[in-house]
CSV table of C-alpha atoms and ligand atoms in Angstrom, one decimal:
chain,number,residue,atom,x,y,z
A,1,MET,CA,253.0,199.5,62.9
A,2,PRO,CA,252.7,196.4,65.0
A,3,GLU,CA,249.0,195.5,65.2
A,4,LEU,CA,247.3,192.9,67.5
A,5,PRO,CA,248.5,189.8,65.6
A,6,GLU,CA,252.1,191.1,65.7
A,7,VAL,CA,251.9,191.8,69.4
A,8,GLU,CA,250.3,188.4,70.0
A,9,THR,CA,253.1,186.8,67.9
A,10,THR,CA,255.7,188.8,70.0
A,11,ARG,CA,254.0,187.6,73.2
A,12,ARG,CA,254.2,183.9,72.0
A,13,GLY,CA,257.7,184.4,70.9
A,14,ILE,CA,259.1,185.7,74.1
A,15,GLU,CA,256.9,183.7,76.5
A,16,PRO,CA,259.0,180.5,76.7
A,17,HIS,CA,262.1,182.7,77.3
A,18,VAL,CA,260.8,184.8,80.1
A,19,LEU,CA,258.3,182.5,82.0
A,20,GLY,CA,259.6,181.7,85.4
A,21,ARG,CA,262.9,183.6,84.9
A,22,ARG,CA,264.1,186.1,87.4
A,23,ILE,CA,264.9,189.6,86.4
A,24,ASP,CA,268.5,190.3,87.4
A,25,ARG,CA,268.6,193.8,86.2
A,26,LEU,CA,266.4,196.2,84.3
A,27,LEU,CA,268.3,198.9,82.4
A,28,VAL,CA,266.8,202.0,80.9
A,29,HIS,CA,269.2,203.5,78.3
A,30,ASP,CA,266.8,206.1,77.2
A,31,ARG,CA,263.7,207.0,79.1
A,32,ARG,CA,262.2,209.3,76.6
A,33,LEU,CA,259.4,207.0,75.2
A,34,ARG,CA,255.9,208.1,74.7
A,35,TRP,CA,255.7,208.7,78.4
A,36,PRO,CA,259.0,209.1,80.3
A,37,VAL,CA,259.8,205.8,82.0
A,38,ASP,CA,259.4,206.0,85.7
A,39,LEU,CA,262.9,205.0,86.9
A,40,THR,CA,261.6,203.7,90.3
A,41,LEU,CA,260.4,200.6,88.4
A,42,ILE,CA,264.1,199.5,88.0
A,43,ALA,CA,264.5,198.9,91.7
A,44,ALA,CA,260.9,197.6,92.0
A,45,VAL,CA,261.3,194.6,89.7
A,46,ALA,CA,264.9,193.7,90.4
A,47,GLY,CA,265.2,190.2,91.7
A,48,SER,CA,261.6,189.3,91.0
A,49,SER,CA,260.4,186.4,88.7
A,50,ILE,CA,258.2,186.7,85.7
A,51,ARG,CA,255.1,184.7,86.4
A,52,ARG,CA,253.0,185.4,83.3
A,53,ALA,CA,253.5,187.0,79.8
A,54,GLY,CA,250.0,188.2,79.0
A,55,ARG,CA,248.4,190.7,76.6
A,56,ARG,CA,245.5,193.1,76.7
A,57,ALA,CA,244.7,194.8,73.3
A,58,LYS,CA,248.2,195.9,72.1
A,59,TYR,CA,249.7,196.0,75.6
A,60,LEU,CA,252.1,193.2,76.7
A,61,LEU,CA,251.8,192.4,80.3
A,62,LEU,CA,254.8,190.9,82.1
A,63,GLU,CA,253.4,189.9,85.5
A,64,THR,CA,256.2,189.6,88.1
A,65,GLU,CA,256.2,188.9,91.8
A,66,ALA,CA,256.5,192.7,92.5
A,67,GLY,CA,254.0,194.0,90.0
A,68,THR,CA,253.3,194.1,86.2
A,69,LEU,CA,255.4,195.7,83.6
A,70,ILE,CA,253.1,197.1,80.9
A,71,LEU,CA,254.8,197.3,77.5
A,72,HIS,CA,253.5,198.9,74.3
A,73,LEU,CA,255.4,198.7,71.0
A,74,GLY,CA,254.0,202.0,69.7
A,75,MET,CA,254.6,202.7,66.0
A,76,SER,CA,257.9,201.0,65.5
A,77,GLY,CA,258.9,199.1,68.6
A,78,SER,CA,260.0,195.5,68.7
A,79,LEU,CA,261.3,193.1,71.4
A,80,ARG,CA,264.0,190.6,71.0
A,81,ILE,CA,265.6,187.9,73.1
A,82,LEU,CA,269.3,188.1,72.9
A,83,PRO,CA,272.4,187.0,74.9
A,84,THR,CA,272.8,189.8,77.5
A,85,SER,CA,276.4,190.4,76.1
A,86,THR,CA,275.0,191.3,72.7
A,87,PRO,CA,276.2,194.9,72.0
A,88,ARG,CA,273.4,197.4,71.7
A,89,VAL,CA,272.4,199.1,68.5
A,90,ALA,CA,270.7,202.4,67.8
A,91,HIS,CA,267.2,202.8,69.4
A,92,ASP,CA,267.8,199.9,71.8
A,93,HIS,CA,266.2,201.7,74.9
A,94,VAL,CA,265.5,199.1,77.5
A,95,ASP,CA,267.1,195.7,78.6
A,96,ILE,CA,265.4,193.2,80.9
A,97,GLU,CA,268.2,191.1,81.9
A,98,LEU,CA,267.2,187.6,83.0
A,99,ASP,CA,269.0,185.0,85.1
A,100,SER,CA,269.1,182.7,82.0
A,101,GLY,CA,271.9,184.9,80.5
A,102,GLN,CA,269.5,186.4,78.0
A,103,THR,CA,268.0,189.8,77.8
A,104,LEU,CA,264.6,191.0,76.6
A,105,ARG,CA,265.7,194.1,74.6
A,106,PHE,CA,263.2,196.8,73.5
A,107,ASN,CA,264.1,198.7,70.4
A,108,ASP,CA,261.9,201.7,69.2
A,109,PRO,CA,263.2,204.1,66.5
A,110,ARG,CA,260.3,206.4,66.8
A,111,ARG,CA,259.8,206.1,70.6
A,112,PHE,CA,256.0,206.0,70.6
A,113,GLY,CA,256.3,202.8,72.6
A,114,SER,CA,256.0,202.7,76.3
A,115,LEU,CA,257.1,200.9,79.6
A,116,LEU,CA,254.9,201.4,82.6
A,117,PHE,CA,254.7,199.5,85.9
A,118,THR,CA,251.8,198.8,88.2
A,119,THR,CA,251.5,197.0,91.6
A,120,ALA,CA,247.8,196.9,91.2
A,121,ASP,CA,245.5,194.7,89.0
A,122,PRO,CA,246.7,195.8,85.5
A,123,SER,CA,243.2,195.5,84.2
A,124,LEU,CA,242.4,198.5,86.4
A,125,HIS,CA,245.2,200.6,84.9
A,126,PRO,CA,243.8,203.8,83.3
A,127,LEU,CA,245.2,202.7,79.8
A,128,LEU,CA,243.5,199.3,80.1
A,129,LYS,CA,240.3,200.0,82.2
A,130,GLY,CA,238.1,201.4,79.4
A,131,LEU,CA,239.1,198.8,76.7
A,132,ALA,CA,236.5,197.0,74.7
A,133,PRO,CA,236.3,193.1,74.6
A,134,GLU,CA,239.2,191.2,73.1
A,135,PRO,CA,238.2,190.3,69.4
A,136,LEU,CA,239.6,186.8,69.6
A,137,GLU,CA,237.6,186.0,72.9
A,138,ASP,CA,233.9,184.9,73.2
A,139,ASP,CA,232.4,188.0,74.5
A,140,PHE,CA,233.2,189.6,71.1
A,141,ASN,CA,230.6,188.4,68.7
A,142,GLY,CA,227.8,189.3,66.3
A,143,GLU,CA,225.4,190.3,69.0
A,144,TYR,CA,228.0,192.6,70.6
A,145,LEU,CA,228.5,194.3,67.2
A,146,TRP,CA,224.9,194.5,66.6
A,147,LYS,CA,224.4,196.3,69.9
A,148,ILE,CA,227.1,198.8,69.4
A,149,THR,CA,226.3,199.7,65.8
A,150,ARG,CA,222.5,200.4,66.3
A,151,ARG,CA,222.8,204.1,67.1
A,152,ARG,CA,226.0,205.0,65.2
A,153,ALA,CA,226.0,206.6,61.8
A,154,VAL,CA,229.9,206.5,61.6
A,155,ALA,CA,231.3,204.5,58.7
A,156,ILE,CA,231.6,200.9,59.8
A,157,LYS,CA,235.4,200.8,59.1
A,158,GLN,CA,235.9,203.6,61.4
A,159,LEU,CA,233.9,202.0,64.1
A,160,VAL,CA,235.7,198.7,64.1
A,161,MET,CA,239.0,200.8,64.3
A,162,ASN,CA,237.7,202.6,67.4
A,163,SER,CA,239.5,201.0,70.3
A,164,ARG,CA,236.7,202.1,72.8
A,165,LEU,CA,234.4,199.7,70.9
A,166,VAL,CA,236.6,197.0,69.3
A,167,VAL,CA,240.3,196.5,70.4
A,168,GLY,CA,243.2,195.7,68.2
A,169,VAL,CA,241.8,196.0,64.7
A,170,GLY,CA,244.0,198.4,62.8
A,171,ASN,CA,243.9,199.6,59.4
A,172,ILE,CA,245.2,196.5,57.6
A,173,TYR,CA,242.8,194.1,59.5
A,174,ALA,CA,239.8,196.4,59.2
A,175,SER,CA,240.1,196.5,55.4
A,176,GLU,CA,240.6,192.7,55.2
A,177,ALA,CA,237.8,191.7,57.6
A,178,LEU,CA,235.3,194.0,55.8
A,179,PHE,CA,236.2,192.4,52.5
A,180,ARG,CA,235.8,188.9,54.1
A,181,ALA,CA,232.5,190.0,55.4
A,182,ARG,CA,231.5,191.4,52.0
A,183,VAL,CA,230.6,194.8,53.7
A,184,ARG,CA,231.5,198.1,52.1
A,185,PRO,CA,233.8,200.2,54.4
A,186,ARG,CA,231.8,203.4,54.0
A,187,ARG,CA,228.4,201.9,55.1
A,188,PRO,CA,226.9,203.6,58.1
A,189,ALA,CA,227.5,201.3,61.1
A,190,ARG,CA,223.8,201.2,62.0
A,191,SER,CA,222.8,200.1,58.4
A,192,LEU,CA,224.4,196.6,59.0
A,193,THR,CA,221.9,193.8,59.5
A,194,ARG,CA,222.1,191.3,62.3
A,195,VAL,CA,223.4,188.8,59.8
A,196,GLU,CA,226.0,191.1,58.6
A,197,CYS,CA,227.2,191.9,62.2
A,198,ALA,CA,227.6,188.2,62.8
A,199,LYS,CA,229.6,187.8,59.6
A,200,LEU,CA,231.7,190.7,60.4
A,201,ALA,CA,232.4,189.5,63.9
A,202,ARG,CA,233.4,186.1,62.4
A,203,ALA,CA,235.6,187.8,59.7
A,204,ILE,CA,237.5,190.0,62.3
A,205,LYS,CA,238.3,186.8,64.3
A,206,ALA,CA,239.2,184.9,61.3
A,207,THR,CA,241.4,187.7,60.0
A,208,LEU,CA,243.2,188.1,63.2
A,209,ALA,CA,243.5,184.4,64.0
A,210,MET,CA,245.0,183.8,60.5
A,211,ALA,CA,247.6,186.6,61.0
A,212,VAL,CA,248.6,185.2,64.5
A,213,LYS,CA,248.9,181.9,62.9
A,214,VAL,CA,251.1,183.0,60.0
A,215,GLY,CA,253.0,185.4,62.3
A,216,GLY,CA,253.9,182.2,64.3
A,217,THR,CA,256.0,181.1,61.4
A,218,THR,CA,258.2,184.1,61.9
A,219,LEU,CA,258.6,183.6,65.6
A,220,ARG,CA,262.4,182.7,65.1
A,221,ASP,CA,262.8,186.4,64.1
A,222,TYR,CA,262.0,187.5,67.7
A,223,VAL,CA,264.6,185.4,69.2
A,224,GLY,CA,267.3,186.1,66.7
A,225,ALA,CA,269.0,189.4,65.7
A,226,ASP,CA,266.4,190.5,63.2
A,227,GLY,CA,263.3,191.7,64.8
A,228,ASN,CA,261.2,192.4,61.6
A,229,PRO,CA,257.7,190.8,62.2
A,230,GLY,CA,256.8,190.6,58.5
A,231,TYR,CA,253.3,191.3,57.5
A,232,PHE,CA,252.6,188.3,55.2
A,233,ARG,CA,251.3,190.5,52.5
A,234,GLN,CA,251.0,187.7,50.0
A,235,ARG,CA,247.9,186.5,51.9
A,236,LEU,CA,246.0,189.9,52.0
A,237,TYR,CA,242.9,190.2,49.8
A,238,VAL,CA,242.7,194.0,49.5
A,239,TYR,CA,245.1,196.0,51.6
A,240,GLU,CA,247.6,197.9,49.4
A,241,ARG,CA,246.4,195.9,46.4
A,242,ASP,CA,244.6,198.8,44.6
A,243,GLY,CA,244.5,198.2,40.8
A,244,SER,CA,245.3,194.5,41.3
A,245,PRO,CA,242.6,192.1,40.5
A,246,CYS,CA,240.3,191.0,43.4
A,247,ARG,CA,241.2,187.5,44.4
A,248,VAL,CA,237.5,186.4,44.4
A,249,CYS,CA,236.0,188.2,41.3
A,250,GLY,CA,239.0,189.6,39.4
A,251,LYS,CA,237.8,193.2,39.3
A,252,PRO,CA,240.4,195.8,40.2
A,253,ILE,CA,240.7,196.6,43.9
A,254,LYS,CA,239.7,200.2,44.8
A,255,HIS,CA,241.4,202.7,47.1
A,256,PHE,CA,240.3,205.9,48.9
A,257,THR,CA,241.1,207.8,52.1
A,258,GLN,CA,238.8,207.5,55.1
A,259,GLY,CA,239.3,209.3,58.3
A,260,GLY,CA,242.9,210.0,57.3
A,261,ARG,CA,243.6,206.3,56.6
A,262,SER,CA,243.9,204.4,53.3
A,263,THR,CA,241.0,202.0,52.7
A,264,TYR,CA,241.0,199.2,50.2
A,265,TRP,CA,237.9,197.4,48.9
A,266,CYS,CA,236.3,195.5,46.1
A,267,SER,CA,233.3,197.4,44.7
A,268,ASN,CA,231.9,194.3,43.2
A,269,CYS,CA,232.1,191.9,46.1
A,270,GLN,CA,231.4,194.3,49.0
A,271,LYS,CA,227.8,195.5,49.4
B,1,ZN,ZN1,235.8,191.3,44.2
């Protein structure tokens, strides 16, 4: 599933191809995404230029003169820049044809992705309004984590994966960040000290930033025919490494299920 770093990598990959380009035509081949695509957006954006390719949490925001397209990749979605004449393959649901002769093509086998449109400020859209601070920006920090953990007994891993409190930290990055901060995933959130909150905030930023950086090396994939983002698994400390030696202490990485999701950790390094 694309997580925040993959979405940011996608944003960076498409940005140079879409910025300043006019949308000649938007085609919806199959509107049955997570929410049925509102077909009135086709006429609404036709002929308008793309002013900004932004991101909020895992939503890509294509700001045009007419309004903002809000795109979510869901569980299996990907975007590619292709020559407009490229034949469609299975699960290509949307084409945003640009005046450059290229198309921004949305493919999503499982159709949990979405395409929405708003003429208002996108930050006021119901999907974006209640979102927590962006983890890579300054208002997400140790003090913020300290504040939101004080009254919460929920396990810290589940807290950092709660998008109402921390956006964009999915299962892989939650496990990785907790390892980097040396905090056990099952600790009650409120048991973290101020120092641990600061370490965890830094670890979340570092984990995501590294993933974005490494994702940057696969940018070519987004403009070619192969849209696979690649999850740079060789750099992971704990995720899906159960039984393998911890990269820091050598003890076997452990695994358990928490809130329906797999959690990986080192019982020696994490306190
Ligand atoms: Zn270890």
